[in-house]
Amino acid sequence: MSKLQMEGSEWREGVAYARGQFVDPGAAVIPIEDRAHQFGDGIYEVIRVFEGRPLLLDDHMERYEISARAIKLPLDRSLDELRQLVVDAVARSQLKDAQVYVQLSRGLARREHAFPAVPSHLSLTVRPLNDADFYRVREHGNRVMFTEDVRWRYCYIKSLNLLPNVMAKQAALDAGYDDAVFVRDGYVTECSSSNIAIVKDGVFYTHPATERVLHGVTRRFALAYLKDAGIPVKEEAFTPDDLLHADEVFTLNTIAEFSPVVEVEGRKVGVRIAQSDSVLRRLQAAYQTLVKGL
Ligand code: PDD
């Protein structure tokens, strides 16, 4: 098996799975004509692992199936089998803090636009994750800028086509910010790789789970917790101006969990987040409880 030109041990950490077996994470095992590679024709999930256990795995499996169905992509195995593979891969990696990346492509076939008559192709990695980086973000927050949401209409599908997302993220970094907040038709949708919420006068607002945003697993956890805690929720789109005047602004995703947004294009926002009884801090605490109960 030939090795790609990947320097350093980073590429070798964790485990990888492709073409039906565990493989060396640094090895070139996927043929150049994979639909994921040539068309971005596939879907993915990112799952967080704490203490060697995947968090909210059932929610990820549910969304994986929804994404696959939405692009008429047949699953290559049952969800139970996939769930077991994720658990086995994590055990095999011996990693405590990790992220699992699962990708399903429309298969390995000669490049033609029409769907090929080949099986879907599942690949997966388990990679170490240094939570210290995310801890810093969770405590000190992100500085963001607004950007036009030029993505396609079906952002609820966790598709491999992330070009607008990576373009937006890089534009934000180039401008000296940490991330970009997408705005479509005058309303905030989400960020380059997370959902976003605000709190105003004790009410939690986030974009409704329509075609325009990813239906985040972390978002779902938040809604369930807030309902239990009796905190009012409005799944309503809000404007950039609402965000600028909110008491709290924060992002939600599997990797960075709940992270404050502290500045938008040079303006301080969400000043209430630092208070110990803020909705953000309560969500962070609830998430820690979930993690400890794993
Ligand atoms: N991204 N919105 C977008 C555009 C995302 O890419 C993500 C997650 C989310 C939050 O979803 P969840 O809570 O299920 O992680 C919202 C992952 C982490 C990624 O692409 O790496």
PDB file of C-alpha atoms and ligand atoms in Angstrom:
ATOM      1  CA  MET A   1       0.000   0.000   0.000  1.00  0.00           C
ATOM      2  CA  SER A   2       1.543   3.321  -0.992  1.00  0.00           C
ATOM      3  CA  LYS A   3       1.756   6.121   1.541  1.00  0.00           C
ATOM      4  CA  LEU A   4       0.661   9.629   0.716  1.00  0.00           C
ATOM      5  CA  GLN A   5       3.111  12.417   1.264  1.00  0.00           C
ATOM      6  CA  MET A   6       1.968  13.092   4.788  1.00  0.00           C
ATOM      7  CA  GLU A   7       4.635  14.203   7.153  1.00  0.00           C
ATOM      8  CA  GLY A   8       4.602  13.908  10.919  1.00  0.00           C
ATOM      9  CA  SER A   9       2.912  11.569  13.301  1.00  0.00           C
ATOM     10  CA  GLU A  10      -0.360  13.507  13.229  1.00  0.00           C
ATOM     11  CA  TRP A  11      -1.592  11.535  10.245  1.00  0.00           C
ATOM     12  CA  ARG A  12      -0.970   8.245  11.954  1.00  0.00           C
ATOM     13  CA  GLU A  13      -2.918   8.922  15.130  1.00  0.00           C
ATOM     14  CA  GLY A  14      -6.270   7.294  15.584  1.00  0.00           C
ATOM     15  CA  VAL A  15      -7.836   4.753  13.261  1.00  0.00           C
ATOM     16  CA  ALA A  16      -9.337   4.752   9.795  1.00  0.00           C
ATOM     17  CA  TYR A  17     -11.800   2.500   8.002  1.00  0.00           C
ATOM     18  CA  ALA A  18     -12.379   2.324   4.258  1.00  0.00           C
ATOM     19  CA  ARG A  19     -13.488  -0.221   1.661  1.00  0.00           C
ATOM     20  CA  GLY A  20     -14.767  -2.584   4.318  1.00  0.00           C
ATOM     21  CA  GLN A  21     -11.769  -2.745   6.613  1.00  0.00           C
ATOM     22  CA  PHE A  22      -9.625  -0.884   9.100  1.00  0.00           C
ATOM     23  CA  VAL A  23      -6.663   0.683   7.332  1.00  0.00           C
ATOM     24  CA  ASP A  24      -3.585   2.702   8.161  1.00  0.00           C
ATOM     25  CA  PRO A  25      -4.834   6.314   8.521  1.00  0.00           C
ATOM     26  CA  GLY A  26      -1.933   7.546   6.370  1.00  0.00           C
ATOM     27  CA  ALA A  27      -2.409   5.033   3.550  1.00  0.00           C
ATOM     28  CA  ALA A  28      -3.830   5.758   0.099  1.00  0.00           C
ATOM     29  CA  VAL A  29      -6.678   3.279  -0.087  1.00  0.00           C
ATOM     30  CA  ILE A  30      -9.471   5.117  -1.868  1.00  0.00           C
ATOM     31  CA  PRO A  31      -9.386   5.036  -5.675  1.00  0.00           C
ATOM     32  CA  ILE A  32      -9.199   8.403  -7.367  1.00  0.00           C
ATOM     33  CA  GLU A  33     -12.633   7.824  -8.851  1.00  0.00           C
ATOM     34  CA  ASP A  34     -14.667   8.041  -5.690  1.00  0.00           C
ATOM     35  CA  ARG A  35     -17.860  10.054  -6.091  1.00  0.00           C
ATOM     36  CA  ALA A  36     -17.023  11.930  -2.886  1.00  0.00           C
ATOM     37  CA  HIS A  37     -13.719  12.965  -4.335  1.00  0.00           C
ATOM     38  CA  GLN A  38     -14.974  14.056  -7.745  1.00  0.00           C
ATOM     39  CA  PHE A  39     -18.502  15.333  -7.098  1.00  0.00           C
ATOM     40  CA  GLY A  40     -18.707  15.814  -3.340  1.00  0.00           C
ATOM     41  CA  ASP A  41     -21.462  13.252  -3.826  1.00  0.00           C
ATOM     42  CA  GLY A  42     -22.100  12.028  -0.323  1.00  0.00           C
ATOM     43  CA  ILE A  43     -22.901  12.853   3.264  1.00  0.00           C
ATOM     44  CA  TYR A  44     -21.080  12.890   6.592  1.00  0.00           C
ATOM     45  CA  GLU A  45     -21.391  13.089  10.355  1.00  0.00           C
ATOM     46  CA  VAL A  46     -19.038  14.340  13.053  1.00  0.00           C
ATOM     47  CA  ILE A  47     -19.452  12.668  16.439  1.00  0.00           C
ATOM     48  CA  ARG A  48     -17.748  13.644  19.682  1.00  0.00           C
ATOM     49  CA  VAL A  49     -16.146  11.020  21.917  1.00  0.00           C
ATOM     50  CA  PHE A  50     -15.677  11.590  25.648  1.00  0.00           C
ATOM     51  CA  GLU A  51     -13.903   9.049  27.839  1.00  0.00           C
ATOM     52  CA  GLY A  52     -13.947   6.643  24.929  1.00  0.00           C
ATOM     53  CA  ARG A  53     -17.728   6.883  24.463  1.00  0.00           C
ATOM     54  CA  PRO A  54     -19.529   8.520  21.536  1.00  0.00           C
ATOM     55  CA  LEU A  55     -21.976  11.223  22.623  1.00  0.00           C
ATOM     56  CA  LEU A  56     -25.528  11.492  21.241  1.00  0.00           C
ATOM     57  CA  LEU A  57     -24.799   8.709  18.769  1.00  0.00           C
ATOM     58  CA  ASP A  58     -28.469   7.920  18.115  1.00  0.00           C
ATOM     59  CA  ASP A  59     -29.143  11.528  17.116  1.00  0.00           C
ATOM     60  CA  HIS A  60     -26.236  11.440  14.684  1.00  0.00           C
ATOM     61  CA  MET A  61     -27.455   8.153  13.216  1.00  0.00           C
ATOM     62  CA  GLU A  62     -30.926   9.590  12.748  1.00  0.00           C
ATOM     63  CA  ARG A  63     -29.616  12.643  10.889  1.00  0.00           C
ATOM     64  CA  TYR A  64     -27.260  10.474   8.810  1.00  0.00           C
ATOM     65  CA  GLU A  65     -30.239   8.507   7.541  1.00  0.00           C
ATOM     66  CA  ILE A  66     -32.198  11.700   6.808  1.00  0.00           C
ATOM     67  CA  SER A  67     -29.266  13.149   4.831  1.00  0.00           C
ATOM     68  CA  ALA A  68     -28.784   9.909   2.879  1.00  0.00           C
ATOM     69  CA  ARG A  69     -32.457   9.664   2.012  1.00  0.00           C
ATOM     70  CA  ALA A  70     -32.547  13.319   0.939  1.00  0.00           C
ATOM     71  CA  ILE A  71     -29.890  12.713  -1.719  1.00  0.00           C
ATOM     72  CA  LYS A  72     -31.224   9.242  -2.684  1.00  0.00           C
ATOM     73  CA  LEU A  73     -28.095   7.592  -1.363  1.00  0.00           C
ATOM     74  CA  PRO A  74     -28.617   3.963  -0.305  1.00  0.00           C
ATOM     75  CA  LEU A  75     -27.039   3.051   3.035  1.00  0.00           C
ATOM     76  CA  ASP A  76     -24.334   0.416   2.703  1.00  0.00           C
ATOM     77  CA  ARG A  77     -25.336  -1.214   6.019  1.00  0.00           C
ATOM     78  CA  SER A  78     -28.003  -0.934   8.668  1.00  0.00           C
ATOM     79  CA  LEU A  79     -27.834   1.863  11.210  1.00  0.00           C
ATOM     80  CA  ASP A  80     -27.293  -0.737  13.932  1.00  0.00           C
ATOM     81  CA  GLU A  81     -24.273  -2.069  12.072  1.00  0.00           C
ATOM     82  CA  LEU A  82     -22.932   1.428  11.580  1.00  0.00           C
ATOM     83  CA  ARG A  83     -23.477   2.261  15.260  1.00  0.00           C
ATOM     84  CA  GLN A  84     -21.516  -0.871  16.182  1.00  0.00           C
ATOM     85  CA  LEU A  85     -18.730   0.030  13.749  1.00  0.00           C
ATOM     86  CA  VAL A  86     -18.388   3.472  15.340  1.00  0.00           C
ATOM     87  CA  VAL A  87     -18.195   1.923  18.818  1.00  0.00           C
ATOM     88  CA  ASP A  88     -15.640  -0.672  17.634  1.00  0.00           C
ATOM     89  CA  ALA A  89     -13.531   1.957  15.862  1.00  0.00           C
ATOM     90  CA  VAL A  90     -13.444   4.141  18.964  1.00  0.00           C
ATOM     91  CA  ALA A  91     -12.435   1.147  21.119  1.00  0.00           C
ATOM     92  CA  ARG A  92      -9.754   0.217  18.610  1.00  0.00           C
ATOM     93  CA  SER A  93      -8.339   3.754  18.657  1.00  0.00           C
ATOM     94  CA  GLN A  94      -7.940   3.615  22.453  1.00  0.00           C
ATOM     95  CA  LEU A  95      -8.594   7.364  22.398  1.00  0.00           C
ATOM     96  CA  LYS A  96     -10.511   8.986  25.225  1.00  0.00           C
ATOM     97  CA  ASP A  97     -11.074  12.435  23.735  1.00  0.00           C
ATOM     98  CA  ALA A  98     -11.736  12.093  20.052  1.00  0.00           C
ATOM     99  CA  GLN A  99     -13.901  12.910  17.090  1.00  0.00           C
ATOM    100  CA  VAL A 100     -15.371  10.379  14.714  1.00  0.00           C
ATOM    101  CA  TYR A 101     -15.839  11.396  11.097  1.00  0.00           C
ATOM    102  CA  VAL A 102     -18.198   9.156   9.107  1.00  0.00           C
ATOM    103  CA  GLN A 103     -18.592   9.645   5.373  1.00  0.00           C
ATOM    104  CA  LEU A 104     -20.815   7.849   2.901  1.00  0.00           C
ATOM    105  CA  SER A 105     -20.164   8.448  -0.779  1.00  0.00           C
ATOM    106  CA  ARG A 106     -22.130   7.247  -3.789  1.00  0.00           C
ATOM    107  CA  GLY A 107     -19.360   4.812  -4.463  1.00  0.00           C
ATOM    108  CA  LEU A 108     -16.318   4.126  -6.527  1.00  0.00           C
ATOM    109  CA  ALA A 109     -17.097   4.491 -10.214  1.00  0.00           C
ATOM    110  CA  ARG A 110     -15.955   6.064 -13.467  1.00  0.00           C
ATOM    111  CA  ARG A 111     -16.739   9.770 -13.539  1.00  0.00           C
ATOM    112  CA  GLU A 112     -20.181  10.273 -15.040  1.00  0.00           C
ATOM    113  CA  HIS A 113     -22.854  12.488 -13.544  1.00  0.00           C
ATOM    114  CA  ALA A 114     -25.634   9.884 -13.483  1.00  0.00           C
ATOM    115  CA  PHE A 115     -25.800   7.685 -10.384  1.00  0.00           C
ATOM    116  CA  PRO A 116     -23.571   4.622 -10.908  1.00  0.00           C
ATOM    117  CA  ALA A 117     -24.825   1.086 -10.252  1.00  0.00           C
ATOM    118  CA  VAL A 118     -22.275   0.481  -7.493  1.00  0.00           C
ATOM    119  CA  PRO A 119     -22.577   0.178  -3.723  1.00  0.00           C
ATOM    120  CA  SER A 120     -22.240   3.269  -1.546  1.00  0.00           C
ATOM    121  CA  HIS A 121     -18.836   3.588   0.063  1.00  0.00           C
ATOM    122  CA  LEU A 122     -18.421   4.152   3.791  1.00  0.00           C
ATOM    123  CA  SER A 123     -15.248   5.584   5.254  1.00  0.00           C
ATOM    124  CA  LEU A 124     -14.538   6.649   8.798  1.00  0.00           C
ATOM    125  CA  THR A 125     -11.801   8.082  10.975  1.00  0.00           C
ATOM    126  CA  VAL A 126     -11.360   8.395  14.716  1.00  0.00           C
ATOM    127  CA  ARG A 127      -8.976  11.220  15.480  1.00  0.00           C
ATOM    128  CA  PRO A 128      -7.662  12.675  18.720  1.00  0.00           C
ATOM    129  CA  LEU A 129      -9.161  15.941  19.827  1.00  0.00           C
ATOM    130  CA  ASN A 130      -7.478  18.412  22.098  1.00  0.00           C
ATOM    131  CA  ASP A 131     -10.267  19.809  24.203  1.00  0.00           C
ATOM    132  CA  ALA A 132      -8.011  22.557  25.619  1.00  0.00           C
ATOM    133  CA  ASP A 133      -8.424  24.527  22.366  1.00  0.00           C
ATOM    134  CA  PHE A 134     -12.194  24.353  22.627  1.00  0.00           C
ATOM    135  CA  TYR A 135     -12.148  25.075  26.342  1.00  0.00           C
ATOM    136  CA  ARG A 136     -10.481  28.395  25.541  1.00  0.00           C
ATOM    137  CA  VAL A 137     -13.206  29.231  23.022  1.00  0.00           C
ATOM    138  CA  ARG A 138     -15.984  28.188  25.392  1.00  0.00           C
ATOM    139  CA  GLU A 139     -14.586  30.453  28.089  1.00  0.00           C
ATOM    140  CA  HIS A 140     -13.414  33.463  26.106  1.00  0.00           C
ATOM    141  CA  GLY A 141     -15.592  33.359  23.035  1.00  0.00           C
ATOM    142  CA  ASN A 142     -15.423  34.008  19.335  1.00  0.00           C
ATOM    143  CA  ARG A 143     -15.188  37.162  17.263  1.00  0.00           C
ATOM    144  CA  VAL A 144     -17.266  36.909  14.131  1.00  0.00           C
ATOM    145  CA  MET A 145     -18.341  38.747  11.015  1.00  0.00           C
ATOM    146  CA  PHE A 146     -21.506  38.549   8.948  1.00  0.00           C
ATOM    147  CA  THR A 147     -21.392  37.122   5.456  1.00  0.00           C
ATOM    148  CA  GLU A 148     -24.027  36.495   2.809  1.00  0.00           C
ATOM    149  CA  ASP A 149     -25.370  32.944   2.904  1.00  0.00           C
ATOM    150  CA  VAL A 150     -24.771  31.898  -0.695  1.00  0.00           C
ATOM    151  CA  ARG A 151     -25.283  28.194  -0.036  1.00  0.00           C
ATOM    152  CA  TRP A 152     -27.844  26.061  -1.819  1.00  0.00           C
ATOM    153  CA  ARG A 153     -31.377  25.584  -0.556  1.00  0.00           C
ATOM    154  CA  TYR A 154     -30.948  22.283   1.274  1.00  0.00           C
ATOM    155  CA  CYS A 155     -28.630  23.160   4.123  1.00  0.00           C
ATOM    156  CA  TYR A 156     -30.382  20.631   6.391  1.00  0.00           C
ATOM    157  CA  ILE A 157     -28.574  17.877   4.478  1.00  0.00           C
ATOM    158  CA  LYS A 158     -25.138  17.177   5.931  1.00  0.00           C
ATOM    159  CA  SER A 159     -23.672  16.978   2.460  1.00  0.00           C
ATOM    160  CA  LEU A 160     -19.984  16.866   1.601  1.00  0.00           C
ATOM    161  CA  ASN A 161     -20.339  20.075  -0.411  1.00  0.00           C
ATOM    162  CA  LEU A 162     -18.837  22.527   2.043  1.00  0.00           C
ATOM    163  CA  LEU A 163     -17.223  24.999  -0.341  1.00  0.00           C
ATOM    164  CA  PRO A 164     -19.288  28.029   0.780  1.00  0.00           C
ATOM    165  CA  ASN A 165     -18.618  27.053   4.397  1.00  0.00           C
ATOM    166  CA  VAL A 166     -14.861  26.829   3.988  1.00  0.00           C
ATOM    167  CA  MET A 167     -14.830  30.028   1.912  1.00  0.00           C
ATOM    168  CA  ALA A 168     -16.752  31.862   4.632  1.00  0.00           C
ATOM    169  CA  LYS A 169     -14.513  30.531   7.403  1.00  0.00           C
ATOM    170  CA  GLN A 170     -11.366  31.533   5.567  1.00  0.00           C
ATOM    171  CA  ALA A 171     -12.745  34.988   4.696  1.00  0.00           C
ATOM    172  CA  ALA A 172     -13.421  35.483   8.415  1.00  0.00           C
ATOM    173  CA  LEU A 173      -9.910  34.392   9.389  1.00  0.00           C
ATOM    174  CA  ASP A 174      -8.383  36.590   6.686  1.00  0.00           C
ATOM    175  CA  ALA A 175     -10.339  39.552   8.055  1.00  0.00           C
ATOM    176  CA  GLY A 176      -9.028  38.863  11.578  1.00  0.00           C
ATOM    177  CA  TYR A 177     -12.119  37.124  12.986  1.00  0.00           C
ATOM    178  CA  ASP A 178     -12.719  33.576  14.197  1.00  0.00           C
ATOM    179  CA  ASP A 179     -15.789  32.690  12.186  1.00  0.00           C
ATOM    180  CA  ALA A 180     -18.513  33.888   9.836  1.00  0.00           C
ATOM    181  CA  VAL A 181     -22.246  34.167  10.532  1.00  0.00           C
ATOM    182  CA  PHE A 182     -24.387  33.509   7.470  1.00  0.00           C
ATOM    183  CA  VAL A 183     -27.194  35.947   6.648  1.00  0.00           C
ATOM    184  CA  ARG A 184     -29.865  35.082   4.084  1.00  0.00           C
ATOM    185  CA  ASP A 185     -32.663  37.435   3.039  1.00  0.00           C
ATOM    186  CA  GLY A 186     -31.958  39.645   6.033  1.00  0.00           C
ATOM    187  CA  TYR A 187     -31.998  36.854   8.613  1.00  0.00           C
ATOM    188  CA  VAL A 188     -29.205  35.038  10.437  1.00  0.00           C
ATOM    189  CA  THR A 189     -29.182  31.361   9.502  1.00  0.00           C
ATOM    190  CA  GLU A 190     -26.122  29.719  11.101  1.00  0.00           C
ATOM    191  CA  CYS A 191     -22.306  29.845  11.129  1.00  0.00           C
ATOM    192  CA  SER A 192     -19.767  28.121   8.907  1.00  0.00           C
ATOM    193  CA  SER A 193     -19.829  24.969  11.046  1.00  0.00           C
ATOM    194  CA  SER A 194     -22.310  25.559  13.847  1.00  0.00           C
ATOM    195  CA  ASN A 195     -25.820  26.711  14.647  1.00  0.00           C
ATOM    196  CA  ILE A 196     -26.246  30.036  16.389  1.00  0.00           C
ATOM    197  CA  ALA A 197     -28.640  31.286  19.062  1.00  0.00           C
ATOM    198  CA  ILE A 198     -29.340  34.485  20.922  1.00  0.00           C
ATOM    199  CA  VAL A 199     -31.035  35.221  24.226  1.00  0.00           C
ATOM    200  CA  LYS A 200     -33.050  38.406  24.623  1.00  0.00           C
ATOM    201  CA  ASP A 201     -35.053  39.275  27.741  1.00  0.00           C
ATOM    202  CA  GLY A 202     -34.827  35.684  28.927  1.00  0.00           C
ATOM    203  CA  VAL A 203     -36.043  34.132  25.659  1.00  0.00           C
ATOM    204  CA  PHE A 204     -33.825  31.799  23.611  1.00  0.00           C
ATOM    205  CA  TYR A 205     -34.064  32.332  19.842  1.00  0.00           C
ATOM    206  CA  THR A 206     -32.635  30.147  17.093  1.00  0.00           C
ATOM    207  CA  HIS A 207     -33.456  29.705  13.424  1.00  0.00           C
ATOM    208  CA  PRO A 208     -36.276  27.188  12.935  1.00  0.00           C
ATOM    209  CA  ALA A 209     -35.288  23.730  11.679  1.00  0.00           C
ATOM    210  CA  THR A 210     -36.127  24.436   8.037  1.00  0.00           C
ATOM    211  CA  GLU A 211     -34.220  23.608   4.838  1.00  0.00           C
ATOM    212  CA  ARG A 212     -32.004  26.632   5.472  1.00  0.00           C
ATOM    213  CA  VAL A 213     -29.994  25.302   8.412  1.00  0.00           C
ATOM    214  CA  LEU A 214     -28.465  22.074   9.580  1.00  0.00           C
ATOM    215  CA  HIS A 215     -30.637  20.485  12.252  1.00  0.00           C
ATOM    216  CA  GLY A 216     -27.818  20.336  14.750  1.00  0.00           C
ATOM    217  CA  VAL A 217     -27.588  17.584  17.317  1.00  0.00           C
ATOM    218  CA  THR A 218     -26.291  20.137  19.837  1.00  0.00           C
ATOM    219  CA  ARG A 219     -29.198  22.439  18.965  1.00  0.00           C
ATOM    220  CA  ARG A 220     -31.591  19.587  19.624  1.00  0.00           C
ATOM    221  CA  PHE A 221     -29.986  18.874  22.982  1.00  0.00           C
ATOM    222  CA  ALA A 222     -30.317  22.579  23.862  1.00  0.00           C
ATOM    223  CA  LEU A 223     -34.006  22.701  22.975  1.00  0.00           C
ATOM    224  CA  ALA A 224     -34.757  19.635  25.095  1.00  0.00           C
ATOM    225  CA  TYR A 225     -32.840  21.034  28.069  1.00  0.00           C
ATOM    226  CA  LEU A 226     -34.437  24.482  27.807  1.00  0.00           C
ATOM    227  CA  LYS A 227     -37.906  22.938  27.679  1.00  0.00           C
ATOM    228  CA  ASP A 228     -37.188  20.919  30.829  1.00  0.00           C
ATOM    229  CA  ALA A 229     -35.676  23.933  32.559  1.00  0.00           C
ATOM    230  CA  GLY A 230     -38.705  26.079  31.715  1.00  0.00           C
ATOM    231  CA  ILE A 231     -36.680  28.609  29.729  1.00  0.00           C
ATOM    232  CA  PRO A 232     -38.801  30.141  26.955  1.00  0.00           C
ATOM    233  CA  VAL A 233     -37.748  29.190  23.426  1.00  0.00           C
ATOM    234  CA  LYS A 234     -38.683  30.735  20.104  1.00  0.00           C
ATOM    235  CA  GLU A 235     -37.571  28.846  17.019  1.00  0.00           C
ATOM    236  CA  GLU A 236     -37.708  32.034  14.989  1.00  0.00           C
ATOM    237  CA  ALA A 237     -35.203  33.601  12.640  1.00  0.00           C
ATOM    238  CA  PHE A 238     -33.592  36.781  13.962  1.00  0.00           C
ATOM    239  CA  THR A 239     -31.826  39.613  12.159  1.00  0.00           C
ATOM    240  CA  PRO A 240     -28.205  40.764  12.410  1.00  0.00           C
ATOM    241  CA  ASP A 241     -29.531  43.759  14.326  1.00  0.00           C
ATOM    242  CA  ASP A 242     -31.289  41.475  16.843  1.00  0.00           C
ATOM    243  CA  LEU A 243     -27.991  39.661  17.288  1.00  0.00           C
ATOM    244  CA  LEU A 244     -26.100  42.903  17.904  1.00  0.00           C
ATOM    245  CA  HIS A 245     -28.567  43.847  20.649  1.00  0.00           C
ATOM    246  CA  ALA A 246     -28.983  40.435  22.287  1.00  0.00           C
ATOM    247  CA  ASP A 247     -28.115  39.700  25.913  1.00  0.00           C
ATOM    248  CA  GLU A 248     -26.344  36.502  24.907  1.00  0.00           C
ATOM    249  CA  VAL A 249     -25.046  35.181  21.596  1.00  0.00           C
ATOM    250  CA  PHE A 250     -23.547  31.726  21.209  1.00  0.00           C
ATOM    251  CA  THR A 251     -22.791  28.983  18.735  1.00  0.00           C
ATOM    252  CA  LEU A 252     -23.732  25.323  19.049  1.00  0.00           C
ATOM    253  CA  ASN A 253     -21.898  22.366  17.585  1.00  0.00           C
ATOM    254  CA  THR A 254     -20.619  18.905  18.392  1.00  0.00           C
ATOM    255  CA  ILE A 255     -16.976  19.921  18.694  1.00  0.00           C
ATOM    256  CA  ALA A 256     -16.993  23.363  20.316  1.00  0.00           C
ATOM    257  CA  GLU A 257     -20.289  22.614  22.162  1.00  0.00           C
ATOM    258  CA  PHE A 258     -21.745  25.957  23.369  1.00  0.00           C
ATOM    259  CA  SER A 259     -19.367  28.830  22.683  1.00  0.00           C
ATOM    260  CA  PRO A 260     -20.006  32.519  23.289  1.00  0.00           C
ATOM    261  CA  VAL A 261     -19.810  35.084  20.527  1.00  0.00           C
ATOM    262  CA  VAL A 262     -18.302  38.167  22.151  1.00  0.00           C
ATOM    263  CA  GLU A 263     -17.682  40.507  19.257  1.00  0.00           C
ATOM    264  CA  VAL A 264     -19.186  41.146  15.837  1.00  0.00           C
ATOM    265  CA  GLU A 265     -17.099  43.175  13.422  1.00  0.00           C
ATOM    266  CA  GLY A 266     -15.520  45.143  16.256  1.00  0.00           C
ATOM    267  CA  ARG A 267     -18.718  45.606  18.312  1.00  0.00           C
ATOM    268  CA  LYS A 268     -19.048  43.917  21.678  1.00  0.00           C
ATOM    269  CA  VAL A 269     -22.129  41.683  21.885  1.00  0.00           C
ATOM    270  CA  GLY A 270     -23.894  39.386  24.316  1.00  0.00           C
ATOM    271  CA  VAL A 271     -22.469  40.995  27.432  1.00  0.00           C
ATOM    272  CA  ARG A 272     -24.642  38.860  29.704  1.00  0.00           C
ATOM    273  CA  ILE A 273     -22.981  35.575  28.824  1.00  0.00           C
ATOM    274  CA  ALA A 274     -20.329  35.947  31.509  1.00  0.00           C
ATOM    275  CA  GLN A 275     -22.901  35.842  34.298  1.00  0.00           C
ATOM    276  CA  SER A 276     -23.068  32.512  36.072  1.00  0.00           C
ATOM    277  CA  ASP A 277     -26.849  32.191  35.579  1.00  0.00           C
ATOM    278  CA  SER A 278     -26.752  33.000  31.853  1.00  0.00           C
ATOM    279  CA  VAL A 279     -28.513  30.579  29.535  1.00  0.00           C
ATOM    280  CA  LEU A 280     -25.156  29.796  27.943  1.00  0.00           C
ATOM    281  CA  ARG A 281     -23.538  28.796  31.241  1.00  0.00           C
ATOM    282  CA  ARG A 282     -26.591  26.727  32.157  1.00  0.00           C
ATOM    283  CA  LEU A 283     -26.416  24.892  28.829  1.00  0.00           C
ATOM    284  CA  GLN A 284     -22.699  24.296  29.265  1.00  0.00           C
ATOM    285  CA  ALA A 285     -23.341  22.857  32.719  1.00  0.00           C
ATOM    286  CA  ALA A 286     -26.180  20.648  31.437  1.00  0.00           C
ATOM    287  CA  TYR A 287     -23.901  19.352  28.706  1.00  0.00           C
ATOM    288  CA  GLN A 288     -21.224  18.496  31.271  1.00  0.00           C
ATOM    289  CA  THR A 289     -23.841  16.537  33.195  1.00  0.00           C
ATOM    290  CA  LEU A 290     -24.744  14.636  30.028  1.00  0.00           C
ATOM    291  CA  VAL A 291     -21.065  13.871  29.374  1.00  0.00           C
ATOM    292  CA  LYS A 292     -20.492  12.667  32.954  1.00  0.00           C
ATOM    293  CA  GLY A 293     -23.504  10.368  32.665  1.00  0.00           C
ATOM    294  CA  LEU A 294     -22.107   8.586  29.582  1.00  0.00           C
TER     295      LEU A 294
HETATM  296  N1  PDD B   1     -20.507  20.807  11.831  1.00  0.00           N
HETATM  297  N2  PDD B   1     -24.406  23.939  11.091  1.00  0.00           N
HETATM  298  C1  PDD B   1     -23.382  23.580  10.298  1.00  0.00           C
HETATM  299  C2  PDD B   1     -23.241  24.246   8.979  1.00  0.00           C
HETATM  300  C3  PDD B   1     -22.474  22.586  10.712  1.00  0.00           C
HETATM  301  O1  PDD B   1     -21.482  22.209   9.885  1.00  0.00           O
HETATM  302  C4  PDD B   1     -22.626  22.006  11.997  1.00  0.00           C
HETATM  303  C5  PDD B   1     -21.703  20.930  12.499  1.00  0.00           C
HETATM  304  C6  PDD B   1     -23.690  22.422  12.800  1.00  0.00           C
HETATM  305  C7  PDD B   1     -23.935  21.869  14.184  1.00  0.00           C
HETATM  306  O2  PDD B   1     -24.373  20.538  14.134  1.00  0.00           O
HETATM  307  P1  PDD B   1     -24.087  19.534  15.320  1.00  0.00           P
HETATM  308  O3  PDD B   1     -24.579  20.168  16.570  1.00  0.00           O
HETATM  309  O4  PDD B   1     -24.873  18.337  14.962  1.00  0.00           O
HETATM  310  O5  PDD B   1     -22.608  19.287  15.354  1.00  0.00           O
HETATM  311  C8  PDD B   1     -24.561  23.384  12.309  1.00  0.00           C
HETATM  312  C9  PDD B   1     -19.571  19.748  12.110  1.00  0.00           C
HETATM  313  C10 PDD B   1     -19.090  19.743  13.519  1.00  0.00           C
HETATM  314  C11 PDD B   1     -18.462  19.781  11.075  1.00  0.00           C
HETATM  315  O6  PDD B   1     -18.791  19.976   9.913  1.00  0.00           O
HETATM  316  O7  PDD B   1     -17.298  19.569  11.420  1.00  0.00           O
END
